């Protein structure tokens, strides 16, 4: 489904990613594990066009989407739930969700999609009229997730689902990602916590200083505590 | 009611609605594109000259010339976006280069108006002629039309921004541009849409106001300055602010003018604004950089 080949990206004079090769297959949940500041966010941004790659290729279902504009990539079905949520602060919960279905292909059945997202997160329905800027951290994350699900995503990219959240809320967020995965969605998640993604991930990549140093089935890699400890600390 | 009061109230409501109409386009563009469009007065001029051309050269009735003028100004604004704004979006120095470009466009438009037509004052017929008197004050029907059109357009813009796909996209772009592009909203094309709408609003103001003030190559300048003041007073980027501030300033100015003399009208307005900016530095409805469309 998604194939990344030799991706190089960075900011200004610095290079952050030095040639990333990665693949996500249909229905698969792939997790990129790595400590903070090693390029996870940069990787997702380079894939979804928020950052223009310097070299390498990004293929979606065999189609080269490298250097496409971010909105075209989103329209093609790569939907990125960014770090910090990036909600529309002066809009209500419902309006934020509706904008997730902005694309022409989804706008006409936005109400059916809204109902589906409400089913997944009943809480969002209760808060429908509340402005996004008044939400708490966990509520914001759920809204960002719900907004991503309003689209016709082929693959959902989630940047650090639990960043900055209390343990109890973190559990809820991962439980809802589980539900999303069970619905058949392909997922690419960037995370720094190996324990959280155990049971969710099918395959894991380890990212260190801008390079993928290991990859393998989650069951195998996540069991190797010594290895994980040496990478993630 | 005394003649003085009716005169002040009528003038205030009329000017208020005009200020609001001009400020609406300015505040939309600021809110969404973060562009201080100093060519807003030029768009006013383009709209009125296009309508004048349609009336005088094509002999069309004003009711047909009006939409032609509005579309002409919108098209001109979109062209301005394509040539001068779009190339510098996201580049360092966007503020300065667009500020200078829009001033340049204003100068070019008034020069072009002189070359194509001539510097003499022109007259555009009113859409509705006739008037009636209330307490010895002449109320023109065109004036009532301007007030009605301004209120209706505020309503239409509000509904558009709140309930339609493209309107919501404009708010999304103005509040969180990166997230907007992740929702597959084409950010730059949305900028173009906002600039074209703003141009159409300025053009409409031009056509509707020209029967009151004669049309000349610089007739957009004063309305633009008033609109800038209104926009700052109401809070940059706030639609509600443009509406309320337009009427507050229009009515205030008119009452000062009628009761204390023309000489006090402008100083009075500036005094009010200085007070306002001391009390609320972000304007009536601005709550700083966070609050936008």
XYZ file of C-alpha atoms in Angstrom, chain A residues 79-183:
105
model
C -4.341 10.948 6.230
C -1.975 12.343 8.817
C -2.987 12.962 12.441
C -0.217 15.332 13.438
C 1.633 15.925 16.637
C -0.064 18.586 18.748
C -3.406 17.695 17.124
C -3.625 20.991 15.157
C -7.343 21.409 15.674
C -9.244 24.433 14.400
C -9.413 26.257 17.746
C -12.302 28.654 17.054
C -14.569 25.980 15.614
C -16.832 23.568 17.404
C -16.158 19.867 17.800
C -18.721 19.107 15.086
C -17.240 21.659 12.686
C -13.780 20.205 13.212
C -15.126 16.762 12.394
C -16.992 17.966 9.305
C -13.807 19.500 7.937
C -12.265 16.048 8.121
C -14.737 15.172 5.349
C -13.896 18.284 3.303
C -12.900 16.293 0.256
C -15.516 16.213 -2.489
C -15.607 12.414 -2.317
C -16.642 12.445 1.344
C -18.545 15.721 1.769
C -21.818 14.423 0.378
C -22.070 11.662 2.968
C -20.557 13.676 5.797
C -23.549 13.109 8.061
C -23.306 9.336 7.797
C -19.592 9.590 8.538
C -20.301 11.865 11.478
C -22.706 9.292 12.892
C -20.054 6.581 12.547
C -17.390 8.630 14.322
C -19.882 9.489 17.077
C -20.499 5.777 17.494
C -16.780 5.211 17.980
C -16.405 8.214 20.308
C -19.818 8.875 21.915
C -18.127 11.560 23.977
C -17.637 13.714 20.865
C -21.368 13.848 20.306
C -22.047 15.237 23.768
C -19.484 17.987 23.200
C -20.534 18.714 19.626
C -21.153 22.425 20.168
C -18.076 23.136 22.256
C -15.179 25.146 20.807
C -12.101 23.046 20.176
C -9.832 25.428 22.083
C -11.696 24.708 25.325
C -11.001 20.946 25.254
C -8.546 19.109 27.483
C -5.503 17.289 26.118
C -7.170 13.888 25.931
C -10.326 15.306 24.392
C -8.253 17.106 21.778
C -6.453 13.920 20.837
C -9.740 12.055 20.456
C -11.128 14.825 18.292
C -8.007 14.785 16.110
C -8.414 11.031 15.717
C -12.116 11.364 14.926
C -11.434 14.113 12.405
C -8.935 11.871 10.634
C -11.557 9.115 10.481
C -14.058 11.412 8.775
C -11.969 11.181 5.624
C -11.809 8.374 3.123
C -8.401 7.348 4.438
C -6.615 4.370 2.940
C -3.877 4.715 5.490
C -3.899 6.641 8.741
C -0.604 8.062 10.001
C -0.660 8.880 13.707
C 2.141 10.853 15.330
C 2.713 9.886 18.991
C -0.852 9.033 20.036
C -0.120 9.359 23.755
C 2.246 12.340 23.827
C 1.611 14.442 26.939
C -1.432 12.484 28.131
C -2.184 10.991 31.544
C -1.897 7.183 31.779
C -5.648 6.577 31.997
C -6.377 8.714 28.925
C -3.482 7.064 27.098
C -5.176 3.683 27.616
C -8.425 5.024 26.160
C -6.648 6.437 23.123
C -4.899 3.148 22.354
C -8.143 1.270 22.891
C -9.786 3.421 20.249
C -6.857 2.948 17.857
C -7.384 -0.791 18.371
C -10.994 -0.359 17.270
C -9.862 1.558 14.202
C -7.428 -1.193 13.337
C -10.115 -3.849 13.780
C -12.245 -2.003 11.250
